[in-house]
XYZ file of C-alpha atoms in Angstrom:
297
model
C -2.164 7.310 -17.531
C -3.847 6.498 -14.018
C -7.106 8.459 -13.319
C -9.692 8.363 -11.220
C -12.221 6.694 -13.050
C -12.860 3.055 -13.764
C -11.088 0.896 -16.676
C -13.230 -1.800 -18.357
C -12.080 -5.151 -17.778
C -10.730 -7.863 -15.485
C -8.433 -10.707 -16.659
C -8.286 -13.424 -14.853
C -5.329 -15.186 -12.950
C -4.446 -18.094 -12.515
C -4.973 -19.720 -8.902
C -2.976 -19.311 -5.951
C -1.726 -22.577 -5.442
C -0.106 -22.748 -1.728
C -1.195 -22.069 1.292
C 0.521 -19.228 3.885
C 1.875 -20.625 6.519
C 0.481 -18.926 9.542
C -3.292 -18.816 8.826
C -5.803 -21.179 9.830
C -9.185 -21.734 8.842
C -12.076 -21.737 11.588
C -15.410 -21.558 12.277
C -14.630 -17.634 13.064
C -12.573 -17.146 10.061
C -9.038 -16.368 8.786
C -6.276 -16.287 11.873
C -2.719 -15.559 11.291
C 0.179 -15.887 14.230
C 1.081 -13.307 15.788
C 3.974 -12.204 14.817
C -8.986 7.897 -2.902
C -10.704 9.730 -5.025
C -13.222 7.648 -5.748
C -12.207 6.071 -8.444
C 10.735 -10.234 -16.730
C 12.433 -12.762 -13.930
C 10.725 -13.617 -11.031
C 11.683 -13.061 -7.469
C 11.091 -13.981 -3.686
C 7.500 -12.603 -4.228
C 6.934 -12.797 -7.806
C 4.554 -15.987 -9.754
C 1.198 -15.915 -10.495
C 0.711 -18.260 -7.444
C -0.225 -16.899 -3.802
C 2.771 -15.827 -2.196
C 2.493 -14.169 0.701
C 5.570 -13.569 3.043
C 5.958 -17.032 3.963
C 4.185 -20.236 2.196
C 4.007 -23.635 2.862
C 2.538 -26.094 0.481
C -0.559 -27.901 1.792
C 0.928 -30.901 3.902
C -0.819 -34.438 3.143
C -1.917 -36.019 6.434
C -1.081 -39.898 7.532
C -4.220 -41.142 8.608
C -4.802 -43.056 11.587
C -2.952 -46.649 11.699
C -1.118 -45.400 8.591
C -3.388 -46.784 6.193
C -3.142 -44.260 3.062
C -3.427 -40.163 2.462
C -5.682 -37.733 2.820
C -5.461 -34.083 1.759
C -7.964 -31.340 3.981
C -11.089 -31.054 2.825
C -11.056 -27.111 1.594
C -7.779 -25.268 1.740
C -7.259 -21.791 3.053
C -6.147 -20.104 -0.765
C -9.375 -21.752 -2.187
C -11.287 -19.979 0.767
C -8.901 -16.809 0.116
C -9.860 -17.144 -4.166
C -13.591 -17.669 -3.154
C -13.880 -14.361 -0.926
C -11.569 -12.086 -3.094
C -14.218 -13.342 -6.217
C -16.884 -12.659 -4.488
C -15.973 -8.984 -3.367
C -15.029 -8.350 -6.914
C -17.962 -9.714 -8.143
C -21.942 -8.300 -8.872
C -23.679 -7.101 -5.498
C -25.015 -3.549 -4.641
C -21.337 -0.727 -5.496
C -22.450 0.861 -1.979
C -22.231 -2.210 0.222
C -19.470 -1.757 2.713
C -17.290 -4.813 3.116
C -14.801 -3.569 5.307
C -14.521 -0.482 8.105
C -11.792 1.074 9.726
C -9.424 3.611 10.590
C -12.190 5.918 10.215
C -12.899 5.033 6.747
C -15.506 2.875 4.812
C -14.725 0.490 1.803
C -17.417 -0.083 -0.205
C -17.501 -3.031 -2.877
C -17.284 -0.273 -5.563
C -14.408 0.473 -3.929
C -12.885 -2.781 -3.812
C -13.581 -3.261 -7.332
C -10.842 -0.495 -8.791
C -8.596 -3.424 -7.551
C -9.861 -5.515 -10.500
C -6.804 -5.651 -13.282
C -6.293 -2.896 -15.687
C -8.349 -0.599 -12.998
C -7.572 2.948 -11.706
C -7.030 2.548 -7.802
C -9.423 5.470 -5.585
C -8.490 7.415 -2.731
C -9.976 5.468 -0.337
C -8.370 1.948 -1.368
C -4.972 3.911 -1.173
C -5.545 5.435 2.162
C -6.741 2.352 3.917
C -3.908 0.443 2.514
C -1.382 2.996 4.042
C -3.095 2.705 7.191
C -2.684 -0.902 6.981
C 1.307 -0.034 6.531
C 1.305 2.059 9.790
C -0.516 -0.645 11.664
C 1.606 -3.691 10.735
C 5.105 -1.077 11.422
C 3.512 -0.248 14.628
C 3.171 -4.437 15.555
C 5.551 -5.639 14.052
C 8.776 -3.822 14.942
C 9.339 -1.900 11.364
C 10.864 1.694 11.567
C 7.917 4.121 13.165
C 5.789 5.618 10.158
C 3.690 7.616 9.573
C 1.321 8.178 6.003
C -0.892 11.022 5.175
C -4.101 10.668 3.279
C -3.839 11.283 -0.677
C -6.010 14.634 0.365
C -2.900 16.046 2.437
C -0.752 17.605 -0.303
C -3.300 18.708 -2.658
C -4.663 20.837 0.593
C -1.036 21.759 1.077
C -0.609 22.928 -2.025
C -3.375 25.165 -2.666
C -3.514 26.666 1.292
C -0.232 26.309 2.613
C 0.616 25.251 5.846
C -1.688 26.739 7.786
C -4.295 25.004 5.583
C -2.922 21.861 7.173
C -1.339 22.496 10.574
C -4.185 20.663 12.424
C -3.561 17.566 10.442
C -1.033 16.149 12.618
C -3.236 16.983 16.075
C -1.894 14.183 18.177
C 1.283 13.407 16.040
C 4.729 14.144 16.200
C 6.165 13.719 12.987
C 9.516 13.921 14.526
C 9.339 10.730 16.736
C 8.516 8.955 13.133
C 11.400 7.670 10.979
C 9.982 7.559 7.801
C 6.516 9.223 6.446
C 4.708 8.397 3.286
C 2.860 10.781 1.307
C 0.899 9.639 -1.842
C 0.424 11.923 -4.759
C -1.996 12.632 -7.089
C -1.217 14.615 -10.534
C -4.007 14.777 -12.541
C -4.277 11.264 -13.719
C -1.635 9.654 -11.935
C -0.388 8.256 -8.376
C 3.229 8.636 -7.073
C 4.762 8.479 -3.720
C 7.241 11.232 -1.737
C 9.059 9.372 1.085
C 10.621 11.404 3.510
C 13.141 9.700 5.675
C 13.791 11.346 9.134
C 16.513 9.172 9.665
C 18.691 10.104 6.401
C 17.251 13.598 6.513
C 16.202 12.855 2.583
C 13.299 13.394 0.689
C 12.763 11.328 -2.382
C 10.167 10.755 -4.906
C 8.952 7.719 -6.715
C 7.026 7.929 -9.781
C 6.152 4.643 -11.776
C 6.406 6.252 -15.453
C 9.878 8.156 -14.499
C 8.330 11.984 -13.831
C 10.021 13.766 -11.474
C 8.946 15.737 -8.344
C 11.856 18.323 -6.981
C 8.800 21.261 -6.743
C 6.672 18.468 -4.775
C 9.812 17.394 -2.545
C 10.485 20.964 -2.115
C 7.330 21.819 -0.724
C 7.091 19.044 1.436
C 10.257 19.813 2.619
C 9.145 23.421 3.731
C 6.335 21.946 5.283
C 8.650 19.649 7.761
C 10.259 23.285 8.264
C 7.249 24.904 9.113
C 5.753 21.727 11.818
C 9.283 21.994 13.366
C 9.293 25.378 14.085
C 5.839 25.942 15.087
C 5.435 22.302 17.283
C 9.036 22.085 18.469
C 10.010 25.358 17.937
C 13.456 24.151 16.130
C 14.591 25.611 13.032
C 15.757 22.729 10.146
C 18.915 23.079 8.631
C 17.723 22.858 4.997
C 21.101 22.263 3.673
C 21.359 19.157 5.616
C 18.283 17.835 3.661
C 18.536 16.009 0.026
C 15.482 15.810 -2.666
C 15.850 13.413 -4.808
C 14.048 11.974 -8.066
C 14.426 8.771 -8.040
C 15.162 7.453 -11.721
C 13.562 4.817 -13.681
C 16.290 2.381 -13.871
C 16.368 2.563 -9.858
C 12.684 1.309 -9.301
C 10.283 -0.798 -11.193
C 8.257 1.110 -13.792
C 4.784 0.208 -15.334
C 4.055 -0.620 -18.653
C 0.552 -0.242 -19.320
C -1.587 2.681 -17.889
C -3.394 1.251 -14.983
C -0.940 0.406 -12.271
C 0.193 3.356 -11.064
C -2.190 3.461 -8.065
C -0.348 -0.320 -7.102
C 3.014 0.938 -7.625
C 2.679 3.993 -5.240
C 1.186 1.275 -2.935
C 3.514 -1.488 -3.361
C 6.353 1.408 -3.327
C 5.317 1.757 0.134
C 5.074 -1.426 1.451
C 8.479 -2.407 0.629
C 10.348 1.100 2.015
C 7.851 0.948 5.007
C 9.859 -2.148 6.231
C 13.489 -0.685 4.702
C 13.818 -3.846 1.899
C 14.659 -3.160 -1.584
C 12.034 -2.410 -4.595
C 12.113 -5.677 -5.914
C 8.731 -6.359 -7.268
C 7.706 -5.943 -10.758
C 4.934 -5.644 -13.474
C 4.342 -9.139 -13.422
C 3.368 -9.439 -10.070
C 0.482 -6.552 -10.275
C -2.455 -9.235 -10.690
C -1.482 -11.259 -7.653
C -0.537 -7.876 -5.513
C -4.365 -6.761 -6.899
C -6.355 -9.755 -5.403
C -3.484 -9.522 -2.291
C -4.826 -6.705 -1.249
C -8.819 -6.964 -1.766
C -7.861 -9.735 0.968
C -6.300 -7.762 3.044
C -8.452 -4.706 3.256
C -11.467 -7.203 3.697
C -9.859 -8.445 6.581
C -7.801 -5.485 7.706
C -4.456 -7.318 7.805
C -1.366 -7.460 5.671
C -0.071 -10.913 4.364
């Protein structure tokens, strides 16, 4: 199962291999276009290479007067392999190496992205305020995530335990909202869609969550009636377990933390679950990238 402490181990993986298409290298760094607790076949996105969104393989460039071939001198996924080593590698575990969103990620943070490691709270809730972020620029459906310390507060207070957490927020402008979960030793997601009036919960080794859907789905009814003051027809509303033939599963007892994540990422921007097992290294060093520089490939 997925805890909160730390695994033993990192395997490595292979290189990335391309470049992305949209980043440049400079003297200030990486530039693309514009565009926790503390703890099988391939597809579009799947390889052991770097493949971000887009790619483009390094272009050769004709050299003046045509006379021969030359490749650039460093390319942008060695750069990319070179940072992501060195913020998995040996250096003080309180170090921050990356700050926002009100939170800190420290390089013992960033290390529970190394393989066959538990993911914390904090990697998970800076990566779903990544999600919101790139929604919010990109022109995905409005969304909104909670941190991985909403439910468990929900849970053992009720609502009024949480009614200040959405100061400033009104849920009901969003179209979907994300809310991780932590039982015990392991992550799953609840995604509530606003849009489909559904609630439905993904869990990576096939548990199911009607209790946790349910009381999520009394706290919508509670925020509507005291922020809005508008009853929800709770027969309208569907909770649903999602089943394991219907989304990838993991098959060793580390991932979960990734799949929640990755879970998100792909219903944040309304595309089928397509990812698998497989792809789990490369989605690990992925993201040590992107939380170091606060961007989603």
């Amino acid at each position: 199962m997925c805890n909160k402490q730390l695994d033993p181990g990192l395997v490595p993986e292979e290189g990335f291999g391309v470049t992305a298409r949209g980043f440049s290298l400079n003297s200030e760094g990486y530039n693309r276009r514009p565009s926790g607790r503390r703890h099988s076949k391939g597809t579009a996105e799947s390889s052991s290479l770097w493949r971000p969104q887009e790619q483009a393989v390094t272009e050769m460039v004709s050299e003046e007067g045509g006379k021969g071939l030359r490749r650039p001198h460093c390319t942008v996924e060695e750069d990319m392999e070179r940072e992501i080593s060195n913020a998995l590698g040996h250096g003080p575990q309180d170090e921050i190496l990356s700050s926002a969103f009100k939170l800190r990620i420290t390089r013992g943070d960033i290390q529970t992205l190394k393989n066959y490691h538990w993911l914390n709270d904090e990697v998970i809730n800076f990566y779903m305020n990544l999600l919101v972020e790139r929604n919010k620029k990109q022109g995905y459906p409005a969304l909104h995530a909670f941190s991985t310390f909403f439910y468990p507060k929900l849970k053992s207070g009720g609502y009024q335990a949480v009614k200040r957490w959405t100061k400033g927020v009104n849920l009901f402008e969003q179209e979907l909202i994300l809310v991780p979960i932590h039982r015990k030793v392991h992550w799953s997601l609840v995604v509530m869609d606003l849009r489909k009036k559904c609630l439905k919960y993904l869990d990576s080794m096939g548990q199911k969550g009607h209790r946790i859907c349910e009381i999520l789905l009394q706290y919508l009814q509670d925020e509507s009636k005291t922020k809005r003051n508008i009853d929800l027809n709770l027969l309208e509303w569907t909770r649903y377990s999602m089943k394991p033939h219907e989304i990838p599963q993991q098959l060793n007892g580390s991932d979960c933390g990734m799949f929640t994540c990755k879970y998100a990422d792909y219903i944040a921007r309304d595309k089928p679950i397509t990812f698998t097992q497989h792809q789990m290294p490369l989605f690990r060093k992925k993201m040590v990238w992107e939380i170091l520089h606060q961007q989603l490939l």
